[in-house]
Amino acid sequence: MFPTHRPRRLRRTPAMRRLVSETSVQPRQLILPMFVKEGATEPIPVASMPGVVQHTRDTLRKAAVEAVQAGVGGLMVYGVPLTHDAVGSGATDPNGILNVVLRDLRSELGDDTVLMSDLCLDEFTDHGHCGVLDPDGAVDNDATLRIYADMAIEQARSGAHLVGTSGMMDGQVGVIREALDEAGYLDTGILAYTAKYASAFYGPFREAVGSQLKGDRKTYQQDPANAREALRELSLDLAEGADIVMVKPGLPYLDILRVIADNSEVPVASYQVSGEYAMVEAAAANGWLDRQRTILETLTSIRRAGADMILTYWAVEAAHWLSS
């Protein structure tokens, strides 16, 4: 009579598999990262990320509308300026590219989506770090926080529903929350990059934002070998007022994502970063992987590990597949 237990009974037909499926991915859980290049007259392809471009202001608006119509839950916007300086002054300039396009998108979309802005200096500095430097060339945490406060106010004024604190400075969530509240932006939320690791998987992204990085970010982003400190960062971000917390990257840190999800009092996001995207696209282009199945499997695995929402460059395409 052996075997008496037959798990395959629940795998026999598509209908049965749908009935007992434990994890689902829905378009509303996907967030599309978008890049816009100051002064661009046509979209500029990002060579290391096939299918991703640096938009013009006009094509950004069009692509954003298409993403919302596809059912994507939110947009994360990155500005790529023409000029850089030591303090990233374009980040706080009301006429800086990121703030301008936030106003464009909020005017176009209103509250039909969740508009998110990258609150970090790396796209705007001439050294590519996420903060300003002290005389010895180290990132000055507290001087950077003062600039972050100004950035947050300007991004909120420009229409961001959520500001994404990606710089990994100590105390950034608390300083930004206080600045927003004092300026009257009590309803502007904070998407905290709680566990952001110093990862090799960010390589293609740095092409996408025209990074000027010299050196690395190991003095402020987390060590890939460490897990416990992610919980410390979580407790600090929650205490400082984070509305959503995030783990970045995605697939290489599913263990961290699970721990954060099990301990978080607020929704949890995961960022499927540029290197993850590039690997799958390269393998699919060579015929080594079934592209659609692989993309959906990666998204499902991130959801299964505990993410309530996923930032992914496949957001629109996946939304169409999931809705069909």
mmCIF file of N, CA, C and O in Angstrom, residues 138-188:
data_model
loop_
_atom_site.group_PDB
_atom_site.id
_atom_site.type_symbol
_atom_site.label_atom_id
_atom_site.label_comp_id
_atom_site.label_asym_id
_atom_site.label_seq_id
_atom_site.Cartn_x
_atom_site.Cartn_y
_atom_site.Cartn_z
ATOM 1 N N ALA A 138 36.010 61.299 4.026
ATOM 2 C CA ALA A 138 35.013 60.363 4.531
ATOM 3 C C ALA A 138 33.622 60.976 4.428
ATOM 4 O O ALA A 138 33.474 62.206 4.443
ATOM 5 N N VAL A 139 32.604 60.139 4.338
ATOM 6 C CA VAL A 139 31.236 60.643 4.283
ATOM 7 C C VAL A 139 30.855 61.194 5.655
ATOM 8 O O VAL A 139 30.940 60.495 6.670
ATOM 9 N N ASP A 140 30.440 62.445 5.679
ATOM 10 C CA ASP A 140 30.069 63.144 6.918
ATOM 11 C C ASP A 140 28.593 62.893 7.189
ATOM 12 O O ASP A 140 27.716 63.488 6.569
ATOM 13 N N ASN A 141 28.318 62.002 8.126
ATOM 14 C CA ASN A 141 26.952 61.571 8.408
ATOM 15 C C ASN A 141 26.039 62.737 8.755
ATOM 16 O O ASN A 141 24.983 62.937 8.135
ATOM 17 N N ASP A 142 26.421 63.541 9.737
ATOM 18 C CA ASP A 142 25.500 64.547 10.270
ATOM 19 C C ASP A 142 25.329 65.735 9.335
ATOM 20 O O ASP A 142 24.228 66.304 9.235
ATOM 21 N N ALA A 143 26.396 66.103 8.626
ATOM 22 C CA ALA A 143 26.256 67.162 7.626
ATOM 23 C C ALA A 143 25.337 66.706 6.494
ATOM 24 O O ALA A 143 24.559 67.494 5.944
ATOM 25 N N THR A 144 25.406 65.420 6.162
ATOM 26 C CA THR A 144 24.542 64.867 5.127
ATOM 27 C C THR A 144 23.080 64.896 5.561
ATOM 28 O O THR A 144 22.181 65.190 4.759
ATOM 29 N N LEU A 145 22.828 64.613 6.832
ATOM 30 C CA LEU A 145 21.454 64.609 7.330
ATOM 31 C C LEU A 145 20.783 65.963 7.140
ATOM 32 O O LEU A 145 19.583 66.032 6.831
ATOM 33 N N ARG A 146 21.538 67.028 7.316
ATOM 34 C CA ARG A 146 20.950 68.363 7.148
ATOM 35 C C ARG A 146 20.505 68.578 5.703
ATOM 36 O O ARG A 146 19.461 69.212 5.449
ATOM 37 N N ILE A 147 21.269 68.051 4.759
ATOM 38 C CA ILE A 147 20.876 68.159 3.349
ATOM 39 C C ILE A 147 19.687 67.258 3.061
ATOM 40 O O ILE A 147 18.758 67.645 2.335
ATOM 41 N N TYR A 148 19.680 66.065 3.644
ATOM 42 C CA TYR A 148 18.548 65.161 3.456
ATOM 43 C C TYR A 148 17.238 65.812 3.912
ATOM 44 O O TYR A 148 16.185 65.624 3.284
ATOM 45 N N ALA A 149 17.302 66.542 5.010
ATOM 46 C CA ALA A 149 16.095 67.218 5.500
ATOM 47 C C ALA A 149 15.564 68.193 4.451
ATOM 48 O O ALA A 149 14.351 68.241 4.172
ATOM 49 N N ASP A 150 16.462 68.958 3.847
ATOM 50 C CA ASP A 150 16.049 69.909 2.809
ATOM 51 C C ASP A 150 15.521 69.173 1.572
ATOM 52 O O ASP A 150 14.538 69.603 0.947
ATOM 53 N N MET A 151 16.179 68.071 1.207
ATOM 54 C CA MET A 151 15.714 67.276 0.068
ATOM 55 C C MET A 151 14.301 66.757 0.302
ATOM 56 O O MET A 151 13.444 66.799 -0.597
ATOM 57 N N ALA A 152 14.055 66.263 1.502
ATOM 58 C CA ALA A 152 12.744 65.693 1.812
ATOM 59 C C ALA A 152 11.647 66.728 1.649
ATOM 60 O O ALA A 152 10.581 66.453 1.065
ATOM 61 N N ILE A 153 11.892 67.923 2.152
ATOM 62 C CA ILE A 153 10.889 68.987 2.047
ATOM 63 C C ILE A 153 10.639 69.335 0.591
ATOM 64 O O ILE A 153 9.481 69.495 0.165
ATOM 65 N N GLU A 154 11.694 69.442 -0.190
ATOM 66 C CA GLU A 154 11.530 69.807 -1.595
ATOM 67 C C GLU A 154 10.814 68.708 -2.371
ATOM 68 O O GLU A 154 9.958 68.980 -3.233
ATOM 69 N N GLN A 155 11.121 67.455 -2.082
ATOM 70 C CA GLN A 155 10.455 66.362 -2.782
ATOM 71 C C GLN A 155 8.981 66.265 -2.393
ATOM 72 O O GLN A 155 8.117 66.003 -3.236
ATOM 73 N N ALA A 156 8.695 66.504 -1.118
ATOM 74 C CA ALA A 156 7.295 66.510 -0.684
ATOM 75 C C ALA A 156 6.544 67.660 -1.342
ATOM 76 O O ALA A 156 5.409 67.488 -1.819
ATOM 77 N N ARG A 157 7.166 68.827 -1.384
ATOM 78 C CA ARG A 157 6.553 69.990 -2.024
ATOM 79 C C ARG A 157 6.303 69.719 -3.510
ATOM 80 O O ARG A 157 5.321 70.205 -4.091
ATOM 81 N N SER A 158 7.165 68.925 -4.122
ATOM 82 C CA SER A 158 7.047 68.629 -5.549
ATOM 83 C C SER A 158 6.036 67.536 -5.853
ATOM 84 O O SER A 158 5.733 67.293 -7.024
ATOM 85 N N GLY A 159 5.545 66.857 -4.812
ATOM 86 C CA GLY A 159 4.458 65.913 -5.042
ATOM 87 C C GLY A 159 4.693 64.475 -4.657
ATOM 88 O O GLY A 159 3.806 63.634 -4.869
ATOM 89 N N ALA A 160 5.849 64.140 -4.083
ATOM 90 C CA ALA A 160 6.094 62.752 -3.699
ATOM 91 C C ALA A 160 5.148 62.319 -2.580
ATOM 92 O O ALA A 160 4.970 63.038 -1.602
ATOM 93 N N HIS A 161 4.553 61.142 -2.738
ATOM 94 C CA HIS A 161 3.761 60.561 -1.656
ATOM 95 C C HIS A 161 4.666 59.897 -0.619
ATOM 96 O O HIS A 161 4.366 59.902 0.575
ATOM 97 N N LEU A 162 5.749 59.286 -1.112
ATOM 98 C CA LEU A 162 6.730 58.631 -0.254
ATOM 99 C C LEU A 162 8.121 59.080 -0.655
ATOM 100 O O LEU A 162 8.423 59.167 -1.856
ATOM 101 N N VAL A 163 8.984 59.346 0.324
ATOM 102 C CA VAL A 163 10.389 59.610 0.034
ATOM 103 C C VAL A 163 11.181 58.367 0.423
ATOM 104 O O VAL A 163 10.967 57.774 1.478
ATOM 105 N N GLY A 164 12.078 57.960 -0.467
ATOM 106 C CA GLY A 164 12.860 56.742 -0.266
ATOM 107 C C GLY A 164 14.241 57.061 0.271
ATOM 108 O O GLY A 164 15.084 57.578 -0.447
ATOM 109 N N THR A 165 14.467 56.726 1.531
ATOM 110 C CA THR A 165 15.718 57.106 2.211
ATOM 111 C C THR A 165 16.799 56.075 1.928
ATOM 112 O O THR A 165 17.070 55.196 2.748
ATOM 113 N N SER A 166 17.453 56.192 0.786
ATOM 114 C CA SER A 166 18.378 55.148 0.345
ATOM 115 C C SER A 166 19.831 55.387 0.738
ATOM 116 O O SER A 166 20.687 54.574 0.412
ATOM 117 N N GLY A 167 20.130 56.466 1.462
ATOM 118 C CA GLY A 167 21.519 56.821 1.716
ATOM 119 C C GLY A 167 22.220 56.060 2.817
ATOM 120 O O GLY A 167 23.440 56.101 2.917
ATOM 121 N N MET A 168 21.465 55.392 3.688
ATOM 122 C CA MET A 168 22.015 54.601 4.798
ATOM 123 C C MET A 168 22.856 55.443 5.758
ATOM 124 O O MET A 168 23.859 54.969 6.309
ATOM 125 N N MET A 169 22.428 56.677 6.015
ATOM 126 C CA MET A 169 23.058 57.479 7.059
ATOM 127 C C MET A 169 22.373 57.189 8.399
ATOM 128 O O MET A 169 21.149 57.013 8.457
ATOM 129 N N ASP A 170 23.152 57.138 9.460
ATOM 130 C CA ASP A 170 22.576 56.931 10.787
ATOM 131 C C ASP A 170 21.637 58.084 11.136
ATOM 132 O O ASP A 170 22.000 59.256 10.989
ATOM 133 N N GLY A 171 20.436 57.762 11.591
ATOM 134 C CA GLY A 171 19.483 58.780 12.016
ATOM 135 C C GLY A 171 18.683 59.420 10.905
ATOM 136 O O GLY A 171 17.899 60.349 11.167
ATOM 137 N N GLN A 172 18.817 58.923 9.663
ATOM 138 C CA GLN A 172 18.194 59.622 8.530
ATOM 139 C C GLN A 172 16.668 59.632 8.617
ATOM 140 O O GLN A 172 16.030 60.643 8.298
ATOM 141 N N VAL A 173 16.069 58.549 9.044
ATOM 142 C CA VAL A 173 14.608 58.504 9.093
ATOM 143 C C VAL A 173 14.075 59.518 10.093
ATOM 144 O O VAL A 173 13.126 60.269 9.815
ATOM 145 N N GLY A 174 14.683 59.590 11.269
ATOM 146 C CA GLY A 174 14.219 60.523 12.288
ATOM 147 C C GLY A 174 14.362 61.972 11.874
ATOM 148 O O GLY A 174 13.445 62.789 12.079
ATOM 149 N N VAL A 175 15.498 62.308 11.271
ATOM 150 C CA VAL A 175 15.725 63.685 10.830
ATOM 151 C C VAL A 175 14.738 64.062 9.728
ATOM 152 O O VAL A 175 14.168 65.162 9.725
ATOM 153 N N ILE A 176 14.519 63.172 8.790
ATOM 154 C CA ILE A 176 13.600 63.453 7.688
ATOM 155 C C ILE A 176 12.163 63.561 8.183
ATOM 156 O O ILE A 176 11.412 64.443 7.767
ATOM 157 N N ARG A 177 11.776 62.665 9.086
ATOM 158 C CA ARG A 177 10.416 62.741 9.631
ATOM 159 C C ARG A 177 10.190 64.076 10.345
ATOM 160 O O ARG A 177 9.144 64.713 10.182
ATOM 161 N N GLU A 178 11.152 64.498 11.140
ATOM 162 C CA GLU A 178 11.017 65.766 11.863
ATOM 163 C C GLU A 178 10.935 66.934 10.887
ATOM 164 O O GLU A 178 10.115 67.839 11.066
ATOM 165 N N ALA A 179 11.767 66.914 9.852
ATOM 166 C CA ALA A 179 11.763 68.003 8.877
ATOM 167 C C ALA A 179 10.428 68.075 8.136
ATOM 168 O O ALA A 179 9.864 69.158 7.943
ATOM 169 N N LEU A 180 9.923 66.926 7.717
ATOM 170 C CA LEU A 180 8.649 66.907 7.007
ATOM 171 C C LEU A 180 7.517 67.413 7.892
ATOM 172 O O LEU A 180 6.670 68.206 7.457
ATOM 173 N N ASP A 181 7.500 66.976 9.131
ATOM 174 C CA ASP A 181 6.426 67.391 10.031
ATOM 175 C C ASP A 181 6.481 68.892 10.305
ATOM 176 O O ASP A 181 5.448 69.571 10.298
ATOM 177 N N GLU A 182 7.681 69.405 10.539
ATOM 178 C CA GLU A 182 7.818 70.828 10.831
ATOM 179 C C GLU A 182 7.430 71.683 9.637
ATOM 180 O O GLU A 182 6.948 72.810 9.795
ATOM 181 N N ALA A 183 7.620 71.139 8.418
ATOM 182 C CA ALA A 183 7.260 71.878 7.206
ATOM 183 C C ALA A 183 5.793 71.697 6.825
ATOM 184 O O ALA A 183 5.342 72.266 5.828
ATOM 185 N N GLY A 184 5.075 70.908 7.601
ATOM 186 C CA GLY A 184 3.650 70.721 7.341
ATOM 187 C C GLY A 184 3.307 69.532 6.466
ATOM 188 O O GLY A 184 2.140 69.349 6.114
ATOM 189 N N TYR A 185 4.297 68.684 6.137
ATOM 190 C CA TYR A 185 4.044 67.530 5.276
ATOM 191 C C TYR A 185 3.853 66.277 6.121
ATOM 192 O O TYR A 185 4.575 65.278 5.993
ATOM 193 N N LEU A 186 2.840 66.339 6.973
ATOM 194 C CA LEU A 186 2.589 65.230 7.889
ATOM 195 C C LEU A 186 2.137 63.967 7.175
ATOM 196 O O LEU A 186 2.328 62.850 7.690
ATOM 197 N N ASP A 187 1.554 64.116 5.979
ATOM 198 C CA ASP A 187 1.027 62.965 5.256
ATOM 199 C C ASP A 187 2.031 62.358 4.288
ATOM 200 O O ASP A 187 1.731 61.333 3.651
ATOM 201 N N THR A 188 3.189 62.976 4.121
ATOM 202 C CA THR A 188 4.222 62.402 3.257
ATOM 203 C C THR A 188 4.920 61.286 4.016
ATOM 204 O O THR A 188 5.426 61.494 5.119
#
